[in-house]
mmCIF file of C-alpha atoms in Angstrom:
data_model
loop_
_atom_site.group_PDB
_atom_site.id
_atom_site.type_symbol
_atom_site.label_atom_id
_atom_site.label_comp_id
_atom_site.label_asym_id
_atom_site.label_seq_id
_atom_site.Cartn_x
_atom_site.Cartn_y
_atom_site.Cartn_z
ATOM 1 C CA MET A 1 -6.327 -19.465 33.459
ATOM 2 C CA THR A 2 -4.080 -18.866 30.446
ATOM 3 C CA ALA A 3 -0.894 -19.233 32.467
ATOM 4 C CA HIS A 4 -2.150 -22.488 34.023
ATOM 5 C CA LEU A 5 -2.976 -23.949 30.618
ATOM 6 C CA HIS A 6 0.556 -23.398 29.383
ATOM 7 C CA GLU A 7 2.516 -24.320 32.470
ATOM 8 C CA THR A 8 2.075 -28.004 31.612
ATOM 9 C CA GLY A 9 4.122 -27.705 28.406
ATOM 10 C CA THR A 10 7.383 -29.570 27.995
ATOM 11 C CA GLY A 11 10.394 -29.354 25.759
ATOM 12 C CA THR A 12 10.896 -25.630 26.207
ATOM 13 C CA GLY A 13 13.775 -23.534 27.470
ATOM 14 C CA THR A 14 17.448 -23.857 26.625
ATOM 15 C CA GLY A 15 18.376 -27.369 25.596
ATOM 16 C CA GLU A 16 21.711 -29.108 25.736
ATOM 17 C CA ASP A 17 22.385 -28.111 22.143
ATOM 18 C CA GLY A 18 21.952 -24.446 23.080
ATOM 19 C CA VAL A 19 18.705 -24.006 21.121
ATOM 20 C CA ASN A 20 16.122 -21.754 22.800
ATOM 21 C CA THR A 21 12.552 -22.946 22.284
ATOM 22 C CA LEU A 22 9.170 -21.812 23.578
ATOM 23 C CA GLN A 23 5.605 -22.866 22.883
ATOM 24 C CA ALA A 24 3.720 -20.701 20.387
ATOM 25 C CA TRP A 25 0.482 -19.152 21.591
ATOM 26 C CA ARG A 26 -1.864 -16.789 19.775
ATOM 27 C CA THR A 27 -2.564 -13.767 21.971
ATOM 28 C CA GLY A 28 -5.218 -12.188 19.756
ATOM 29 C CA ILE A 29 -3.542 -8.786 20.135
ATOM 30 C CA ASP A 30 -3.683 -6.499 17.078
ATOM 31 C CA THR A 31 -0.396 -4.619 16.813
ATOM 32 C CA HIS A 32 -1.278 -2.799 13.584
ATOM 33 C CA GLN A 33 0.557 -5.291 11.359
ATOM 34 C CA GLU A 34 3.838 -5.124 13.274
ATOM 35 C CA PRO A 35 4.978 -8.635 14.312
ATOM 36 C CA VAL A 36 5.347 -8.638 18.100
ATOM 37 C CA VAL A 37 6.286 -11.500 20.434
ATOM 38 C CA TYR A 38 5.463 -11.474 24.168
ATOM 39 C CA MET A 39 7.748 -13.311 26.610
ATOM 40 C CA ARG A 40 7.943 -13.444 30.381
ATOM 41 C CA ARG A 41 10.853 -11.562 31.911
ATOM 42 C CA ASP A 42 11.704 -14.658 33.962
ATOM 43 C CA CYS A 43 11.425 -17.125 31.079
ATOM 44 C CA PRO A 44 14.587 -19.175 30.439
ATOM 45 C CA VAL A 45 15.129 -17.649 26.991
ATOM 46 C CA CYS A 46 15.022 -14.039 28.214
ATOM 47 C CA ARG A 47 17.361 -14.889 31.059
ATOM 48 C CA SER A 48 19.877 -16.790 28.949
ATOM 49 C CA GLU A 49 19.958 -14.319 26.046
ATOM 50 C CA GLY A 50 19.566 -11.088 28.003
ATOM 51 C CA PHE A 51 16.554 -10.001 25.932
ATOM 52 C CA THR A 52 14.873 -6.711 26.869
ATOM 53 C CA THR A 53 11.795 -4.905 25.595
ATOM 54 C CA GLN A 54 12.086 -3.646 21.998
ATOM 55 C CA ALA A 55 14.767 -6.219 21.174
ATOM 56 C CA ARG A 56 14.545 -7.650 17.674
ATOM 57 C CA VAL A 57 14.320 -11.436 17.783
ATOM 58 C CA GLN A 58 14.080 -14.102 15.110
ATOM 59 C CA LEU A 59 11.346 -16.720 15.482
ATOM 60 C CA THR A 60 11.525 -20.004 13.592
ATOM 61 C CA ALA A 61 8.748 -22.586 13.381
ATOM 62 C CA GLY A 62 9.503 -25.439 11.024
ATOM 63 C CA ARG A 63 10.741 -23.953 7.772
ATOM 64 C CA ARG A 64 9.292 -20.483 8.335
ATOM 65 C CA SER A 65 11.074 -17.664 10.073
ATOM 66 C CA ILE A 66 10.184 -14.061 10.923
ATOM 67 C CA VAL A 67 11.740 -11.138 12.772
ATOM 68 C CA ALA A 68 9.589 -9.658 15.535
ATOM 69 C CA THR A 69 9.769 -6.956 18.192
ATOM 70 C CA LEU A 70 9.913 -8.274 21.756
ATOM 71 C CA SER A 71 7.604 -7.027 24.500
ATOM 72 C CA VAL A 72 8.595 -8.297 27.950
ATOM 73 C CA VAL A 73 5.717 -9.343 30.235
ATOM 74 C CA ASP A 74 5.730 -9.202 34.054
ATOM 75 C CA GLY A 75 2.156 -10.408 34.626
ATOM 76 C CA ASP A 76 1.097 -14.004 35.173
ATOM 77 C CA TRP A 77 -1.270 -14.141 32.175
ATOM 78 C CA LEU A 78 1.571 -15.665 30.154
ATOM 79 C CA ALA A 79 3.463 -18.771 31.250
ATOM 80 C CA GLU A 80 7.246 -18.686 31.342
ATOM 81 C CA ASN A 81 7.547 -21.408 28.689
ATOM 82 C CA VAL A 82 5.324 -19.627 26.163
ATOM 83 C CA ALA A 83 5.958 -17.157 23.338
ATOM 84 C CA GLY A 84 2.800 -15.114 22.849
ATOM 85 C CA LEU A 85 2.418 -13.951 19.250
ATOM 86 C CA SER A 86 0.504 -10.931 18.021
ATOM 87 C CA GLU A 87 -1.984 -11.430 15.200
ATOM 88 C CA SER A 88 0.527 -10.233 12.617
ATOM 89 C CA ALA A 89 3.298 -12.474 13.960
ATOM 90 C CA TRP A 90 0.956 -15.468 14.171
ATOM 91 C CA ALA A 91 -0.178 -15.083 10.568
ATOM 92 C CA SER A 92 3.343 -14.500 9.250
ATOM 93 C CA LEU A 93 4.935 -17.407 11.113
ATOM 94 C CA GLY A 94 2.137 -19.876 10.406
ATOM 95 C CA ALA A 95 2.677 -21.677 13.722
ATOM 96 C CA GLN A 96 0.232 -24.083 15.331
ATOM 97 C CA PRO A 97 -0.932 -23.757 18.964
ATOM 98 C CA GLY A 98 1.699 -25.270 21.231
ATOM 99 C CA GLN A 99 4.251 -25.720 18.435
ATOM 100 C CA LEU A 100 7.848 -25.240 19.530
ATOM 101 C CA VAL A 101 9.335 -21.985 18.280
ATOM 102 C CA THR A 102 13.062 -21.326 18.228
ATOM 103 C CA VAL A 103 13.989 -17.856 19.511
ATOM 104 C CA THR A 104 17.312 -16.266 18.565
ATOM 105 C CA HIS A 105 18.819 -12.829 18.147
ATOM 106 C CA ALA A 106 17.821 -11.209 14.857
ATOM 107 C CA PRO A 107 20.665 -10.797 12.353
ATOM 108 C CA PRO A 108 22.219 -7.309 12.381
ATOM 109 C CA LEU A 109 20.934 -4.910 9.722
ATOM 110 C CA ASP A 110 23.691 -3.222 7.755
ATOM 111 C CA SER A 111 21.123 -1.015 6.019
ATOM 112 C CA LEU A 112 20.402 0.841 9.270
ATOM 113 C CA SER A 113 23.759 2.576 8.840
ATOM 114 C CA HIS A 114 22.355 4.128 5.649
ATOM 115 C CA VAL A 115 19.278 5.320 7.547
ATOM 116 C CA ARG A 116 21.515 6.938 10.150
ATOM 117 C CA ALA A 117 23.520 8.567 7.358
ATOM 118 C CA LYS A 118 20.315 10.080 5.980
ATOM 119 C CA VAL A 119 19.343 11.326 9.441
ATOM 120 C CA TYR A 120 22.601 13.298 9.472
ATOM 121 C CA GLY A 121 21.868 14.817 6.063
ATOM 122 C CA ASN A 122 23.940 12.631 3.754
ATOM 123 C CA ALA A 123 22.681 11.785 0.269
ATOM 124 C CA LEU A 124 21.955 8.134 -0.518
ATOM 125 C CA GLY A 125 22.408 6.309 -3.811
ATOM 126 C CA ASP A 126 20.907 3.320 -5.588
ATOM 127 C CA ALA A 127 22.714 0.706 -3.491
ATOM 128 C CA GLU A 128 21.782 2.310 -0.183
ATOM 129 C CA PHE A 129 18.086 2.699 -1.014
ATOM 130 C CA SER A 130 17.990 -0.823 -2.432
ATOM 131 C CA ALA A 131 19.401 -2.244 0.811
ATOM 132 C CA ILE A 132 16.968 -0.261 2.955
ATOM 133 C CA ILE A 133 13.866 -1.107 0.929
ATOM 134 C CA SER A 134 14.830 -4.782 0.666
ATOM 135 C CA ASP A 135 14.996 -5.004 4.460
ATOM 136 C CA VAL A 136 11.728 -3.073 4.794
ATOM 137 C CA ALA A 137 9.901 -5.418 2.423
ATOM 138 C CA ALA A 138 11.368 -8.461 4.179
ATOM 139 C CA GLY A 139 9.917 -7.288 7.500
ATOM 140 C CA HIS A 140 13.296 -6.740 9.119
ATOM 141 C CA TYR A 141 12.537 -3.182 10.261
ATOM 142 C CA SER A 142 10.590 -2.441 13.430
ATOM 143 C CA ASP A 143 8.106 0.420 13.467
ATOM 144 C CA LEU A 144 10.772 2.524 15.218
ATOM 145 C CA HIS A 145 13.192 1.877 12.356
ATOM 146 C CA LEU A 146 10.496 2.686 9.799
ATOM 147 C CA ALA A 147 9.559 5.913 11.570
ATOM 148 C CA THR A 148 13.207 6.961 11.614
ATOM 149 C CA PHE A 149 13.586 6.349 7.879
ATOM 150 C CA ILE A 150 10.338 8.153 7.048
ATOM 151 C CA THR A 151 11.310 11.143 9.176
ATOM 152 C CA ALA A 152 14.784 11.283 7.642
ATOM 153 C CA CYS A 153 13.210 11.512 4.170
ATOM 154 C CA ALA A 154 10.373 13.898 5.081
ATOM 155 C CA GLY A 155 9.965 17.420 3.791
ATOM 156 C CA ASP A 156 12.376 18.281 0.985
ATOM 157 C CA ARG A 157 15.182 15.976 2.140
ATOM 158 C CA LEU A 158 15.075 13.820 -1.019
ATOM 159 C CA ASP A 159 16.509 15.381 -4.163
ATOM 160 C CA LEU A 160 15.612 14.208 -7.667
ATOM 161 C CA ALA A 161 18.315 11.542 -7.874
ATOM 162 C CA GLU A 162 17.358 10.131 -4.469
ATOM 163 C CA THR A 163 13.669 10.067 -5.384
ATOM 164 C CA VAL A 164 14.471 8.121 -8.547
ATOM 165 C CA SER A 165 16.627 5.703 -6.541
ATOM 166 C CA LEU A 166 13.874 5.208 -3.958
ATOM 167 C CA THR A 167 11.275 4.634 -6.685
ATOM 168 C CA ASN A 168 13.415 2.041 -8.455
ATOM 169 C CA ALA A 169 14.147 0.297 -5.155
ATOM 170 C CA MET A 170 10.430 0.070 -4.363
ATOM 171 C CA ILE A 171 9.702 -1.351 -7.810
ATOM 172 C CA GLY A 172 12.515 -3.872 -7.476
ATOM 173 C CA VAL A 173 11.242 -5.615 -4.322
ATOM 174 C CA GLY A 174 7.756 -6.363 -5.664
ATOM 175 C CA ASP A 175 6.115 -8.124 -8.558
ATOM 176 C CA ARG A 176 5.839 -6.393 -11.925
ATOM 177 C CA ILE A 177 3.136 -7.117 -14.468
ATOM 178 C CA ASP A 178 3.824 -7.187 -18.202
ATOM 179 C CA TRP A 179 0.636 -6.883 -20.236
ATOM 180 C CA GLY A 180 2.420 -7.375 -23.548
ATOM 181 C CA ARG A 181 0.860 -4.195 -24.938
ATOM 182 C CA PRO A 182 2.511 -0.954 -26.056
ATOM 183 C CA LEU A 183 -0.080 1.264 -24.352
ATOM 184 C CA VAL A 184 -1.355 0.642 -20.825
ATOM 185 C CA VAL A 185 -2.913 3.658 -19.103
ATOM 186 C CA ASP A 186 -3.590 4.595 -15.497
ATOM 187 C CA LYS A 187 -4.638 7.573 -13.412
ATOM 188 C CA HIS A 188 -3.995 8.817 -9.920
ATOM 189 C CA CYS A 189 -5.421 11.649 -7.866
ATOM 190 C CA VAL A 190 -3.180 13.137 -5.197
ATOM 191 C CA GLY A 191 -6.380 13.488 -3.185
ATOM 192 C CA GLY A 192 -7.466 15.128 0.007
ATOM 193 C CA LEU A 193 -11.066 15.656 -1.151
ATOM 194 C CA PRO A 194 -14.146 13.792 0.124
ATOM 195 C CA GLY A 195 -16.432 12.060 -2.358
ATOM 196 C CA ASN A 196 -13.707 11.867 -5.007
ATOM 197 C CA ARG A 197 -14.730 8.687 -6.824
ATOM 198 C CA THR A 198 -13.805 9.694 -10.368
ATOM 199 C CA THR A 199 -11.738 6.514 -10.759
ATOM 200 C CA LEU A 200 -14.894 4.377 -10.729
ATOM 201 C CA LEU A 201 -16.151 6.455 -13.662
ATOM 202 C CA VAL A 202 -12.932 6.861 -15.630
ATOM 203 C CA VAL A 203 -11.859 3.202 -15.647
ATOM 204 C CA PRO A 204 -15.005 1.757 -17.299
ATOM 205 C CA ILE A 205 -15.264 4.625 -19.785
ATOM 206 C CA VAL A 206 -11.619 4.338 -20.822
ATOM 207 C CA ALA A 207 -11.855 0.536 -21.029
ATOM 208 C CA ALA A 208 -15.014 0.808 -23.141
ATOM 209 C CA CYS A 209 -13.060 3.005 -25.542
ATOM 210 C CA GLY A 210 -10.597 0.175 -26.137
ATOM 211 C CA LEU A 211 -7.709 1.123 -23.853
ATOM 212 C CA THR A 212 -6.172 -1.119 -21.191
ATOM 213 C CA MET A 213 -6.459 0.306 -17.669
ATOM 214 C CA PRO A 214 -5.440 -1.919 -14.716
ATOM 215 C CA LYS A 215 -6.163 0.253 -11.671
ATOM 216 C CA THR A 216 -4.955 -0.473 -8.168
ATOM 217 C CA SER A 217 -6.498 1.755 -5.518
ATOM 218 C CA SER A 218 -6.131 2.381 -1.812
ATOM 219 C CA ARG A 219 -8.530 2.220 1.071
ATOM 220 C CA ALA A 220 -9.402 5.299 3.092
ATOM 221 C CA ILE A 221 -6.500 7.160 4.677
ATOM 222 C CA THR A 222 -7.931 10.541 5.700
ATOM 223 C CA SER A 223 -11.461 10.396 4.232
ATOM 224 C CA PRO A 224 -14.574 8.322 5.071
ATOM 225 C CA ALA A 225 -14.021 6.093 2.034
ATOM 226 C CA GLY A 226 -11.255 5.232 -0.369
ATOM 227 C CA THR A 227 -11.725 4.105 -3.960
ATOM 228 C CA ALA A 228 -11.260 0.464 -2.952
ATOM 229 C CA ASP A 229 -13.829 0.833 -0.153
ATOM 230 C CA THR A 230 -16.465 2.177 -2.531
ATOM 231 C CA MET A 231 -15.719 -0.404 -5.215
ATOM 232 C CA GLU A 232 -16.023 -3.144 -2.598
ATOM 233 C CA VAL A 233 -19.670 -2.206 -2.123
ATOM 234 C CA LEU A 234 -20.229 -3.394 -5.694
ATOM 235 C CA ALA A 235 -17.642 -6.128 -6.252
ATOM 236 C CA PRO A 236 -14.709 -7.912 -4.589
ATOM 237 C CA VAL A 237 -11.481 -5.918 -4.634
ATOM 238 C CA ASN A 238 -9.137 -8.355 -2.844
ATOM 239 C CA LEU A 239 -7.803 -9.864 -6.059
ATOM 240 C CA ASP A 240 -4.384 -11.417 -6.532
ATOM 241 C CA VAL A 241 -2.337 -10.813 -9.678
ATOM 242 C CA PRO A 242 -3.686 -13.831 -11.660
ATOM 243 C CA SER A 243 -7.280 -12.800 -10.872
ATOM 244 C CA MET A 244 -6.487 -9.200 -11.753
ATOM 245 C CA ARG A 245 -5.019 -10.327 -15.071
ATOM 246 C CA ARG A 246 -8.116 -12.393 -15.918
ATOM 247 C CA VAL A 247 -10.424 -9.440 -15.259
ATOM 248 C CA VAL A 248 -8.321 -7.073 -17.383
ATOM 249 C CA GLU A 249 -8.050 -9.531 -20.261
ATOM 250 C CA ARG A 250 -11.824 -9.935 -20.244
ATOM 251 C CA THR A 251 -12.941 -6.310 -19.767
ATOM 252 C CA GLY A 252 -9.903 -4.127 -20.502
ATOM 253 C CA GLY A 253 -9.774 -2.684 -17.001
ATOM 254 C CA CYS A 254 -10.094 -3.386 -13.291
ATOM 255 C CA ILE A 255 -10.289 -1.682 -9.909
ATOM 256 C CA VAL A 256 -8.590 -3.690 -7.159
ATOM 257 C CA TRP A 257 -7.220 -2.948 -3.719
ATOM 258 C CA GLY A 258 -3.490 -2.372 -3.970
ATOM 259 C CA GLY A 259 -2.838 -4.196 -0.708
ATOM 260 C CA SER A 260 -4.014 -7.513 -2.157
ATOM 261 C CA VAL A 261 -1.465 -7.537 -4.984
ATOM 262 C CA ARG A 262 2.243 -7.620 -4.177
ATOM 263 C CA LEU A 263 3.258 -4.862 -6.566
ATOM 264 C CA SER A 264 4.948 -2.494 -4.122
ATOM 265 C CA PRO A 265 5.011 -4.228 -0.722
ATOM 266 C CA ALA A 266 7.525 -1.836 0.812
ATOM 267 C CA ASP A 267 5.219 1.090 0.069
ATOM 268 C CA ASP A 268 2.321 -0.563 1.904
ATOM 269 C CA ILE A 269 4.560 -1.011 4.962
ATOM 270 C CA LEU A 270 5.796 2.593 4.873
ATOM 271 C CA ILE A 271 2.263 3.975 4.486
ATOM 272 C CA ARG A 272 1.166 2.039 7.578
ATOM 273 C CA VAL A 273 3.665 4.019 9.676
ATOM 274 C CA GLU A 274 3.276 7.306 7.791
ATOM 275 C CA ARG A 275 -0.405 7.599 8.734
ATOM 276 C CA PRO A 276 0.037 8.036 12.506
ATOM 277 C CA LEU A 277 3.108 10.227 11.938
ATOM 278 C CA ASP A 278 1.090 12.482 9.598
ATOM 279 C CA LEU A 279 4.246 13.558 7.780
ATOM 280 C CA ASP A 280 4.165 15.106 4.325
ATOM 281 C CA SER A 281 7.045 13.950 2.143
ATOM 282 C CA GLU A 282 7.040 14.936 -1.510
ATOM 283 C CA GLY A 283 9.768 12.467 -2.427
ATOM 284 C CA GLN A 284 8.036 9.529 -0.777
ATOM 285 C CA LEU A 285 4.687 10.510 -2.296
ATOM 286 C CA VAL A 286 6.215 10.530 -5.777
ATOM 287 C CA ALA A 287 8.002 7.224 -5.193
ATOM 288 C CA SER A 288 4.843 5.666 -3.771
ATOM 289 C CA VAL A 289 2.598 6.673 -6.663
ATOM 290 C CA LEU A 290 4.956 5.965 -9.540
ATOM 291 C CA SER A 291 6.379 2.696 -8.187
ATOM 292 C CA LYS A 292 2.883 1.225 -8.070
ATOM 293 C CA LYS A 293 2.035 2.467 -11.560
ATOM 294 C CA ALA A 294 5.229 1.047 -13.031
ATOM 295 C CA ALA A 295 4.793 -2.251 -11.180
ATOM 296 C CA ALA A 296 1.222 -2.527 -12.492
ATOM 297 C CA GLY A 297 2.616 -2.426 -16.028
ATOM 298 C CA SER A 298 1.388 1.046 -16.966
ATOM 299 C CA THR A 299 3.107 3.030 -19.694
ATOM 300 C CA HIS A 300 1.115 6.284 -19.546
ATOM 301 C CA VAL A 301 -0.212 7.857 -16.335
ATOM 302 C CA LEU A 302 -2.488 10.843 -15.767
ATOM 303 C CA ILE A 303 -1.979 12.591 -12.411
ATOM 304 C CA ASP A 304 -4.815 14.738 -11.052
ATOM 305 C CA LEU A 305 -3.595 17.506 -8.733
ATOM 306 C CA PRO A 306 -6.531 19.101 -6.863
ATOM 307 C CA VAL A 307 -5.543 22.450 -5.346
ATOM 308 C CA GLY A 308 -7.456 23.787 -2.372
ATOM 309 C CA ALA A 309 -7.307 24.942 1.221
ATOM 310 C CA THR A 310 -8.081 21.457 2.564
ATOM 311 C CA ALA A 311 -6.584 19.385 -0.262
ATOM 312 C CA LYS A 312 -3.157 17.784 -0.026
ATOM 313 C CA VAL A 313 -1.839 20.381 -2.499
ATOM 314 C CA ARG A 314 -2.571 23.858 -1.128
ATOM 315 C CA SER A 315 -1.295 26.234 -3.832
ATOM 316 C CA ALA A 316 -0.662 26.502 -7.558
ATOM 317 C CA GLN A 317 3.055 26.829 -6.849
ATOM 318 C CA ALA A 318 3.061 23.590 -4.855
ATOM 319 C CA ALA A 319 1.128 21.860 -7.640
ATOM 320 C CA ALA A 320 3.659 23.026 -10.220
ATOM 321 C CA ALA A 321 6.596 21.809 -8.123
ATOM 322 C CA LEU A 322 5.005 18.431 -7.381
ATOM 323 C CA GLY A 323 3.936 17.989 -10.989
ATOM 324 C CA ARG A 324 7.423 18.754 -12.237
ATOM 325 C CA ARG A 325 8.930 16.177 -9.863
ATOM 326 C CA LEU A 326 6.354 13.552 -10.913
ATOM 327 C CA GLN A 327 7.203 14.059 -14.582
ATOM 328 C CA GLU A 328 10.963 14.040 -13.973
ATOM 329 C CA VAL A 329 10.880 10.807 -11.978
ATOM 330 C CA GLY A 330 8.377 9.262 -14.378
ATOM 331 C CA SER A 331 10.667 9.971 -17.304
ATOM 332 C CA ALA A 332 13.610 8.447 -15.426
ATOM 333 C CA ILE A 333 11.781 5.140 -14.871
ATOM 334 C CA GLY A 334 10.171 4.969 -18.317
ATOM 335 C CA LEU A 335 6.686 6.326 -17.565
ATOM 336 C CA HIS A 336 4.882 8.991 -19.597
ATOM 337 C CA VAL A 337 3.261 11.267 -17.004
ATOM 338 C CA ALA A 338 0.583 13.830 -17.869
ATOM 339 C CA LEU A 339 -0.722 16.352 -15.322
ATOM 340 C CA ARG A 340 -4.103 17.900 -14.666
ATOM 341 C CA VAL A 341 -4.497 20.635 -12.042
ATOM 342 C CA THR A 342 -8.084 20.845 -10.778
ATOM 343 C CA ASP A 343 -10.159 22.867 -8.322
ATOM 344 C CA GLY A 344 -9.954 21.290 -4.886
ATOM 345 C CA GLU A 345 -11.973 23.796 -2.884
ATOM 346 C CA GLN A 346 -15.138 21.687 -2.671
ATOM 347 C CA PRO A 347 -16.076 18.000 -2.257
ATOM 348 C CA VAL A 348 -16.319 16.195 -5.584
ATOM 349 C CA GLY A 349 -19.551 14.232 -5.123
ATOM 350 C CA ARG A 350 -22.806 14.863 -3.339
ATOM 351 C CA ARG A 351 -22.652 11.832 -1.051
ATOM 352 C CA ILE A 352 -20.016 10.746 1.452
ATOM 353 C CA GLY A 353 -19.253 7.162 2.486
ATOM 354 C CA PRO A 354 -18.743 3.912 0.535
ATOM 355 C CA ALA A 355 -22.374 2.937 -0.125
ATOM 356 C CA LEU A 356 -23.585 6.453 -0.913
ATOM 357 C CA GLU A 357 -20.610 7.191 -3.152
ATOM 358 C CA ALA A 358 -21.301 3.945 -5.020
ATOM 359 C CA ARG A 359 -24.833 5.212 -5.681
ATOM 360 C CA ASP A 360 -23.365 8.418 -7.110
ATOM 361 C CA VAL A 361 -21.130 6.410 -9.440
ATOM 362 C CA LEU A 362 -23.937 4.181 -10.711
ATOM 363 C CA ALA A 363 -26.183 7.206 -11.244
ATOM 364 C CA VAL A 364 -23.581 8.831 -13.494
ATOM 365 C CA LEU A 365 -22.841 5.650 -15.457
ATOM 366 C CA GLN A 366 -26.556 5.003 -15.957
ATOM 367 C CA ASP A 367 -27.211 8.616 -16.983
ATOM 368 C CA ALA A 368 -29.606 9.120 -14.098
ATOM 369 C CA ARG A 369 -29.739 12.377 -12.179
ATOM 370 C CA GLY A 370 -26.199 11.955 -10.933
ATOM 371 C CA PRO A 371 -23.942 14.681 -9.569
ATOM 372 C CA GLY A 372 -22.652 16.908 -12.307
ATOM 373 C CA ARG A 373 -19.193 17.617 -10.920
ATOM 374 C CA PRO A 374 -17.785 14.067 -10.772
ATOM 375 C CA ALA A 375 -19.281 13.353 -14.173
ATOM 376 C CA GLY A 376 -17.631 16.390 -15.697
ATOM 377 C CA ALA A 377 -14.352 15.785 -13.907
ATOM 378 C CA SER A 378 -14.301 12.169 -15.008
ATOM 379 C CA VAL A 379 -15.088 12.948 -18.635
ATOM 380 C CA ALA A 380 -12.260 15.481 -18.621
ATOM 381 C CA ALA A 381 -9.886 13.061 -16.918
ATOM 382 C CA GLY A 382 -10.836 10.265 -19.284
ATOM 383 C CA GLY A 383 -9.592 12.356 -22.179
ATOM 384 C CA GLY A 384 -6.217 13.029 -20.638
ATOM 385 C CA HIS A 385 -4.499 9.721 -21.335
ATOM 386 C CA PRO A 386 -2.113 10.135 -24.241
ATOM 387 C CA ARG A 387 -1.885 7.808 -27.189
ATOM 388 C CA ASN A 388 1.178 9.057 -29.052
ATOM 389 C CA GLY A 389 0.705 12.375 -27.275
ATOM 390 C CA ARG A 390 -3.073 12.535 -27.624
ATOM 391 C CA CYS A 391 -6.049 10.482 -26.548
ATOM 392 C CA SER A 392 -7.678 8.886 -29.568
ATOM 393 C CA ALA A 393 -10.640 7.942 -27.372
ATOM 394 C CA ARG A 394 -11.553 11.588 -26.687
ATOM 395 C CA ARG A 395 -14.029 11.785 -29.553
ATOM 396 C CA ARG A 396 -15.718 8.507 -28.638
ATOM 397 C CA ARG A 397 -15.731 8.966 -24.856
ATOM 398 C CA PRO A 398 -19.057 10.845 -24.462
ATOM 399 C CA ASP A 399 -20.755 8.314 -26.745
ATOM 400 C CA ALA A 400 -19.411 5.462 -24.633
ATOM 401 C CA ARG A 401 -20.891 6.900 -21.464
ATOM 402 C CA HIS A 402 -24.269 7.925 -22.887
ATOM 403 C CA ALA A 403 -24.760 4.673 -24.775
ATOM 404 C CA GLY A 404 -23.990 2.681 -21.635
ATOM 405 C CA ALA A 405 -20.879 1.081 -23.100
ATOM 406 C CA GLY A 406 -18.921 2.252 -20.089
ATOM 407 C CA ARG A 407 -21.545 0.798 -17.763
ATOM 408 C CA ARG A 408 -21.525 -2.752 -19.122
ATOM 409 C CA PRO A 409 -17.885 -3.611 -18.358
ATOM 410 C CA ARG A 410 -18.149 -1.742 -15.052
ATOM 411 C CA LEU A 411 -21.059 -3.933 -13.916
ATOM 412 C CA GLY A 412 -19.921 -7.103 -15.587
ATOM 413 C CA HIS A 413 -18.196 -8.473 -12.480
ATOM 414 C CA VAL A 414 -20.695 -7.289 -9.866
ATOM 415 C CA PRO A 415 -22.104 -10.310 -8.012
ATOM 416 C CA GLY A 416 -25.615 -10.810 -6.706
ATOM 417 C CA ASP A 417 -28.578 -8.515 -7.271
ATOM 418 C CA LEU A 418 -26.478 -5.611 -8.568
ATOM 419 C CA ARG A 419 -25.454 -7.477 -11.714
#
């Protein structure tokens, strides 16, 4: 049925001017955010250009252009004059059904030579990492290219200078917020523990104490819920930068999903491929965390390092090494980084999952019979942000929580019956 519908199209193939065009069609196939185009093996474009599966092709529709990975189709579900687009390719290209799409070879990527150099153990500098990350953010790398780069940098293959270069490159390809304030604080937990929703407690308490805390958080990677997932139970987290700025200017803090703000777009792309690879790279972890903090406009960052048998950091020695690298890179890019090593042997909260973890958070903020461990951990973490080396809010922090001052800004943007 699909093939018959598209066989009636005209104006496709290789024209007299040598331009290869096909009709755009939305396949509805989810390729995990990798732009993919499907073309018949016997279509005129594949025959004239010699395209094969996994070729990188450039698609142009009107004024928009993307680079996609080609999958060659032998079945009759796709007509020979049609370019089937995956969901990611369809959204990125912005084509209309039946619109003519020009198909050409993708431009060669000079930065891949730097990736190959890293595979063979060579050190890379600022220019090389900048070229690689620029192409990553622009969508020029296929998932195979990304996996190669991630693998080449895995383990201890990035020294301090390379980690700084990678961090700066990741900051450079995204937006960067300037709050116009000398002190902007943030926190990050290296993670690996279920029920760890201390961010939803720390942000309102710190903001109620008068500090500025714009927090971008991730969705779940290895646990049932991420900070953004739990916050989304209570309020929208898909905010763009202008919306994020309005919330912070009104309340002093925010909790938004990092994927909705273009602060470190290359990092979001790399994480998408890192998850199925399940590779542990200290250098990329440091670059990922600190690039987002710097891009969000933070000046002082508290890093929580839980140590436990099932946490991401398994030993005190590993925590010391990772903490030292975080502080060294932070200093190199102008961030003040403080560390806090915590017990990671047990889950943090009593409930697991977005809705139940949100109940834990509200119970603590409302001084109900909430779980003691996240409350204590959050109060301790809330006192770790330095103001000229110390946290001037430490003395006022318990009063802010018990008086409900931390709860009011936290609930101020919750829509519906939870307001």
